[in-house]
Coordinates of C-alpha atoms in Angstrom, one line a residue:
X1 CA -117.1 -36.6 110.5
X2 CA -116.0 -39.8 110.9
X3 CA -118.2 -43.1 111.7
X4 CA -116.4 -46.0 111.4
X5 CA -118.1 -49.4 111.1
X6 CA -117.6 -52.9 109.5
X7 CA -121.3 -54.2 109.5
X8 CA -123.0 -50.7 108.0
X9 CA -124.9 -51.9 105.0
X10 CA -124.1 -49.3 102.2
X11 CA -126.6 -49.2 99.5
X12 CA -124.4 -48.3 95.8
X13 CA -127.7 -47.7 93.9
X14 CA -129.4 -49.9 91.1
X15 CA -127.2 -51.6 88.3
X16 CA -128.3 -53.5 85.5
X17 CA -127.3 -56.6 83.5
X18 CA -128.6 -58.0 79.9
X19 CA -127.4 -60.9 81.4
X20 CA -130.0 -60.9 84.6
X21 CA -133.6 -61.0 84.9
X22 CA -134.0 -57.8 87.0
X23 CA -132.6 -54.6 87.9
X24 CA -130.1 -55.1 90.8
X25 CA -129.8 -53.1 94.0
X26 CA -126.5 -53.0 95.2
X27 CA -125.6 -52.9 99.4
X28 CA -122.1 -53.5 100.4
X29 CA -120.9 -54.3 104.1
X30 CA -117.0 -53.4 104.4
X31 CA -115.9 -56.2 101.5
X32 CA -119.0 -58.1 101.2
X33 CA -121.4 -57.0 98.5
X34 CA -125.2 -58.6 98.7
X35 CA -127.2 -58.0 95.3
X36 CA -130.9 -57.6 96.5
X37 CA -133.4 -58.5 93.1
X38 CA -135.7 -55.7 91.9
X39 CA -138.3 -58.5 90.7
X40 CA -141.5 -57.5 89.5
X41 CA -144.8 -58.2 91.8
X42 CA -142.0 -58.5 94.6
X43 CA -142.8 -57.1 97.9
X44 CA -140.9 -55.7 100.1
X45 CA -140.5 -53.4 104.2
X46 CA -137.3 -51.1 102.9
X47 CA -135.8 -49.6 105.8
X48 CA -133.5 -46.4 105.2
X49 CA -131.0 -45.0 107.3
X50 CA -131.1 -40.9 107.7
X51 CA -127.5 -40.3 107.2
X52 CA -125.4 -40.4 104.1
X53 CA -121.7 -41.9 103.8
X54 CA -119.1 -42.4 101.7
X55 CA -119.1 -45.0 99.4
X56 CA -115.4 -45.2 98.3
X57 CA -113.1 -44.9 95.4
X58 CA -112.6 -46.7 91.9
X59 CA -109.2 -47.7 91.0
X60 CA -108.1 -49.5 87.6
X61 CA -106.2 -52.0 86.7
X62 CA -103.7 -52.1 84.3
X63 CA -106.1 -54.6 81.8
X64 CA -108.6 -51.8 81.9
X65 CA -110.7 -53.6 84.8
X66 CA -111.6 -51.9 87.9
X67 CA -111.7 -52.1 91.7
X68 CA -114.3 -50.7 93.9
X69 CA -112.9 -49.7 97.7
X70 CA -114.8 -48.8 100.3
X71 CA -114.0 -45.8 101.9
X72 CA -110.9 -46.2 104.8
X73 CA -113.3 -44.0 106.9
X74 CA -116.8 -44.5 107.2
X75 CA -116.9 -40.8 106.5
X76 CA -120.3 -39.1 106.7
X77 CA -121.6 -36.7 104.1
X78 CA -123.8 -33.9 103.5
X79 CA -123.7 -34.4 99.8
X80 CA -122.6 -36.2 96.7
X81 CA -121.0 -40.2 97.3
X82 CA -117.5 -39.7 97.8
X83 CA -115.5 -37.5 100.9
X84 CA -113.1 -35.2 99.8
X85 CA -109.8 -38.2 100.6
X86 CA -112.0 -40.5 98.7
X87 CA -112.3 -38.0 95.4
X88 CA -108.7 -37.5 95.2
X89 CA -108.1 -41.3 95.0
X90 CA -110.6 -42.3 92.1
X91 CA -109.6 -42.6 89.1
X92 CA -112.7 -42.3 86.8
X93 CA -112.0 -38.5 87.4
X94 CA -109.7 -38.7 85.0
X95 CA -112.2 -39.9 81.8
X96 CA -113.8 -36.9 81.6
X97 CA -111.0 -34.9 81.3
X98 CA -108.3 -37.1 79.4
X99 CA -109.3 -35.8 75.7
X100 CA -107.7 -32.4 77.3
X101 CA -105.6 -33.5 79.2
X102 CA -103.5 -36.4 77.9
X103 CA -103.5 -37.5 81.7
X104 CA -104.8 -41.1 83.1
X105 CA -103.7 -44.1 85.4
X106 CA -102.7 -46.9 82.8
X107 CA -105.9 -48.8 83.5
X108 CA -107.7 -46.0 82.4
X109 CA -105.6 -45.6 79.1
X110 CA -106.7 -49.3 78.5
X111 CA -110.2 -48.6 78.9
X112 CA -110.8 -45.8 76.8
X113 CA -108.9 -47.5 74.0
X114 CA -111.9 -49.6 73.5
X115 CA -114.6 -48.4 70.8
X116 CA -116.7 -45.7 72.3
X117 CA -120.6 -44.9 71.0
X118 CA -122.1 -41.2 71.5
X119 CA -125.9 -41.2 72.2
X120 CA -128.2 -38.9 72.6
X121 CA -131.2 -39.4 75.0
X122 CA -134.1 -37.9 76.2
X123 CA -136.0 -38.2 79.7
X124 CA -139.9 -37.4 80.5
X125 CA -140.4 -34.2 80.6
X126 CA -138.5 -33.2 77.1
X127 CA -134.7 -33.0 78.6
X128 CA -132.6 -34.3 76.3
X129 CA -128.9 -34.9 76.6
X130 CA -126.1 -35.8 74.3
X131 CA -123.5 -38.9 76.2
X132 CA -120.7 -41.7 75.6
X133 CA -120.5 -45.1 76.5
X134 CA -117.9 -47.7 76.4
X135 CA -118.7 -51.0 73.9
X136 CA -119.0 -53.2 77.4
X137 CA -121.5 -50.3 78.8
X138 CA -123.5 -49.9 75.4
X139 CA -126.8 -51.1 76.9
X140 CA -126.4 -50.6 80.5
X141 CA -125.2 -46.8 80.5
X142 CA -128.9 -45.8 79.4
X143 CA -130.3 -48.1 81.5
X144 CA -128.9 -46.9 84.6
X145 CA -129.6 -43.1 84.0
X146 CA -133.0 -43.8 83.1
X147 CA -133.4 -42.6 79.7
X148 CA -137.1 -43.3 78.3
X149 CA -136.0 -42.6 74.5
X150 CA -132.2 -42.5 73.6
X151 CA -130.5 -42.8 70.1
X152 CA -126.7 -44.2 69.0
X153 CA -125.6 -41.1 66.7
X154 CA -121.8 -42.5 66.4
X155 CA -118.9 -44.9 66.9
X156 CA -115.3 -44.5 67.8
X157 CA -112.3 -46.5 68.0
X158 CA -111.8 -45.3 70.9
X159 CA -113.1 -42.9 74.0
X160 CA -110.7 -39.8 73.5
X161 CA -112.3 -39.2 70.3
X162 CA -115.8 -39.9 71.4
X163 CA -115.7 -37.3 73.9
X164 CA -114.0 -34.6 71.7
X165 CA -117.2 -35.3 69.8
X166 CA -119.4 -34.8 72.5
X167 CA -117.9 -31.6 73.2
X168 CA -118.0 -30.5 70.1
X169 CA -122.0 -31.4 69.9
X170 CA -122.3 -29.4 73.3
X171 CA -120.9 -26.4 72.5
X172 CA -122.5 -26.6 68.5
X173 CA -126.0 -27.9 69.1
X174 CA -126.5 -26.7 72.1
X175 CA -127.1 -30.4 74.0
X176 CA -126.4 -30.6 77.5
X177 CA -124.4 -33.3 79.1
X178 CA -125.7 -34.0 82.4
X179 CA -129.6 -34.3 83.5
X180 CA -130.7 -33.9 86.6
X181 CA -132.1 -36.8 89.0
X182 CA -134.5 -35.0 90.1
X183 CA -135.7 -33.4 87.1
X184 CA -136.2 -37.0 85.5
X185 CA -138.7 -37.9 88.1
X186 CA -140.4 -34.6 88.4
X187 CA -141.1 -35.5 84.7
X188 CA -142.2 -38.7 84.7
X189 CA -145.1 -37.6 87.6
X190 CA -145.8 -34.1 86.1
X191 CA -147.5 -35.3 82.5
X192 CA -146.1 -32.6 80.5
X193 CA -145.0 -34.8 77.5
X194 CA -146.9 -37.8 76.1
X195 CA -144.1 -40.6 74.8
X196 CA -144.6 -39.8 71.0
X197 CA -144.3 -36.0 71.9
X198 CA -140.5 -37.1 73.3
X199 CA -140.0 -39.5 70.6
X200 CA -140.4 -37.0 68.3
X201 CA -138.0 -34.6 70.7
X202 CA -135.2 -37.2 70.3
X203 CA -135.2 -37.8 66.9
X204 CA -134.6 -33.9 65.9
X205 CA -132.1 -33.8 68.6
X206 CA -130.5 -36.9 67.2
X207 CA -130.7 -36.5 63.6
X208 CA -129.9 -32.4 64.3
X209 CA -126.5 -34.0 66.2
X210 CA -125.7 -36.4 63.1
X211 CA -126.1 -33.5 61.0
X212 CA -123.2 -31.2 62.3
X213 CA -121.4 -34.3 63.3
X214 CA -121.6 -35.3 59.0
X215 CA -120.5 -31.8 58.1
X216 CA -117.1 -32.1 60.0
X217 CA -114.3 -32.9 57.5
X218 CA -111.5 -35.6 58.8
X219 CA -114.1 -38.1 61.1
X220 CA -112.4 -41.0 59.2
X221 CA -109.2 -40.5 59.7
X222 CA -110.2 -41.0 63.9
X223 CA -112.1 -44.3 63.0
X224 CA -115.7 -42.4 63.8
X225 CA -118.9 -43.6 61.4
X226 CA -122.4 -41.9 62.0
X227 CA -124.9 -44.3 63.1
X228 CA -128.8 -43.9 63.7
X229 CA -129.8 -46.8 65.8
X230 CA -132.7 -46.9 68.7
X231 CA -131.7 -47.8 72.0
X232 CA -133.7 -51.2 73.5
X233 CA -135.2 -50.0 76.4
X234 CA -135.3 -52.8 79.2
X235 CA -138.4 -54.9 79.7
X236 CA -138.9 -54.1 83.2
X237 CA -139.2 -50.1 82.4
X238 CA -142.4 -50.5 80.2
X239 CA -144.6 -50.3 82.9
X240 CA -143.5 -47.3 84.6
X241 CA -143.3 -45.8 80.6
X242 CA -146.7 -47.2 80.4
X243 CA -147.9 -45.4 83.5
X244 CA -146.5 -42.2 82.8
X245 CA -148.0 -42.2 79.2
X246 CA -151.5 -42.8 80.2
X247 CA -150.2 -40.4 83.1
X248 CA -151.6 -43.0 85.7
X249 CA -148.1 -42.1 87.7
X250 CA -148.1 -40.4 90.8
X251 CA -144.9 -39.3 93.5
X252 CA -144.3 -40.9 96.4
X253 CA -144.8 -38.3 99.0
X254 CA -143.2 -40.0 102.1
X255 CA -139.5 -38.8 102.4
X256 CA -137.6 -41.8 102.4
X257 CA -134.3 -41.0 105.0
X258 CA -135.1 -42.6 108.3
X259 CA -137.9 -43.8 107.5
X260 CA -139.5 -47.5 106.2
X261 CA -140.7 -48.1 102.9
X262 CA -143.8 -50.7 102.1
X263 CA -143.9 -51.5 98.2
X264 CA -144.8 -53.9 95.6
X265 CA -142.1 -53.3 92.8
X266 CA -143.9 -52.6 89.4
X267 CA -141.3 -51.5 87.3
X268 CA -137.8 -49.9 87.9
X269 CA -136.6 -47.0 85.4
X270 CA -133.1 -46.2 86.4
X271 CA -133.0 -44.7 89.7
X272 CA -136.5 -44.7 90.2
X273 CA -138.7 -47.7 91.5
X274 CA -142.4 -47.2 91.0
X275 CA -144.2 -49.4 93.8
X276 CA -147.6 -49.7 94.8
X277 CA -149.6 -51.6 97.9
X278 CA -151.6 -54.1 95.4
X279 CA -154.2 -54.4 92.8
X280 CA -156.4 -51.2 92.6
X281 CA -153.6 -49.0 94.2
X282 CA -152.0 -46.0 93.3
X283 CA -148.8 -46.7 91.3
X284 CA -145.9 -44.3 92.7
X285 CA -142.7 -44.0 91.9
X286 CA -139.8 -43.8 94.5
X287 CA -136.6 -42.1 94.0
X288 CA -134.1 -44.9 94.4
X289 CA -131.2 -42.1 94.0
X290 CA -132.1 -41.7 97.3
X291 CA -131.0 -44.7 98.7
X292 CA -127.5 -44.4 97.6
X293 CA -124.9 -43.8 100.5
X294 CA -127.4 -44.9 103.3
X295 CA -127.8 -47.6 105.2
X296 CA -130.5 -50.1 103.9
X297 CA -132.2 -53.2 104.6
X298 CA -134.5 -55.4 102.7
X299 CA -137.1 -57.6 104.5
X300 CA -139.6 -59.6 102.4
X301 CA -143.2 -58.5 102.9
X302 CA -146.1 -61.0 103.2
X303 CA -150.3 -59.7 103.2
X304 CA -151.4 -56.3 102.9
X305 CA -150.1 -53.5 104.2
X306 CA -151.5 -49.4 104.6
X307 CA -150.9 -47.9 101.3
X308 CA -148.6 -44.8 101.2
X309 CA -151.4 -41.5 100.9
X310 CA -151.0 -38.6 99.1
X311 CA -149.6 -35.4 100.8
X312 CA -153.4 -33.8 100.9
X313 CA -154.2 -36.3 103.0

């Protein structure tokens, strides 16, 4: 189904920066991108359109950079980000799959000849997955899936032999490679873990990892050393780590698709915002994933406002 429309207000989700004082939410309007800051003590009247849309393709260039292009379409969507014309024209498809495939775009090629790091990280409630990450995307790759605990276990020259190690650490150790949105917030409201508890998680995962990685003759000779360093987790994600520690952290029970949003950001964790309606409130954390291919617009928010109640009330 097609929708066209050159002033729809896309929102692309919540990036990050070392270079920026808060998490970023991204909304794009045909060309035009507007970066909306996820301050702390900021309040805010979010509203958020029911439908979902396509947000476009990624193209490279040929110095490794890439393009962002909104979707020729407008197509609507019952699931995922992209329409099936979309998908077929992105070329990040082809990182996944290039250690098996020898096939890329040039711009990939460029990209994944840069020194690659393999992590393994760990989310609330004791998920822990194994994942790579370009030099440039070292920080920002954890930040944006939200990992609470996550550990560097090696370096590469270069991605095609980061992700062969990856695989290898899938199949061998039994780490998964992808964790589930929803999973991550159902742990961080559910209390099943305390934060030394996972700690403790990700460093047998890690050092279990390192292990069999260590055993494997020939690393060398591919330019991969073994590392053991600690991810920094952003400033702004203490809090909602805080909160779900001393398991203060509630969900936010409103359903967010055409509806409006009133919040005070406290923190931001990845895709997840956790808001409440001022001092004494209930903290809550909001699924930001959810945002992504809808419409949304930001007003600022001045005084009080109702506070969002939980679903027995």
């Amino acid at each position: 189904m097609e929708f066209p429309s050159a002033s729809r207000q896309l929102c692309h989700g919540i990036s990050f920066s070392q270079h920026e004082p808060a998490p970023m939410l991204r909304l794009r309007t045909a060309d035009q991108w507007k970066t909306e800051y996820l301050e702390l003590n900021r309040s805010l009247s979010m509203d958020v359109g029911e439908l979902k849309f396509c947000l476009g393709y990624i193209t490279m260039n040929r110095d490794g950079s890439r393009n962002t292009l909104p979707c020729p379409k407008t197509k609507a969507l019952r699931t995922g980000t992209q329409c099936d014309s979309c998908r077929r024209l992105d070329h990040s498809k082809f990182m996944h799959q290039f250690h098996k495939t020898g096939e890329a775009p040039e711009g990939m090629r460029k990209y994944l000849e840069q020194p690659h790091f393999l992590y393994v990280a760990s989310f609330a409630h004791g998920a822990t997955k194994v994942g790579t990450t370009s030099t440039q995307s070292k920080w920002t790759r954890l930040a944006q899936q939200g990992a609470v605990i996550a550990r560097y276990i090696a370096r590469a020259n270069d991605g095609t032999a980061i992700r062969v190690l990856e695989d290898l650490v899938t199949v061998h150790v039994a780490l998964t490679q992808q964790v589930r949105q929803k999973s991550k917030i159902k742990g961080l409201v559910s209390w099943e873990l305390d934060l030394a508890q996972l700690d403790e998680i990700n460093e047998q995962a890690a050092s279990k990892a390192r292990d069999f990685l260590g055993a494997q003759r020939g690393l060398d000779t591919y330019g991969v050393e073994l590392r053991d360093e600690l991810w920094e987790q952003p400033a702004f994600a203490h809090p909602v780590i805080e909160a779900w520690n001393s398991r203060t952290l509630h969900a936010w029970n409103s359903a967010l698709p055409g509806a409006t949003a009133d919040l005070r950001i406290r923190g931001v964790l990845g895709q997840s915002i956790m808001a409440d309606s001022g001092e004494g409130t209930t903290l809550r954390l909001l699924d930001a994933a959810e945002l992504k291919t809808r419409e949304v617009q930001l007003r600022q928010q001045y005084g009080e406002f109702k506070e969002e109640q939980s679903a027995l009330f």
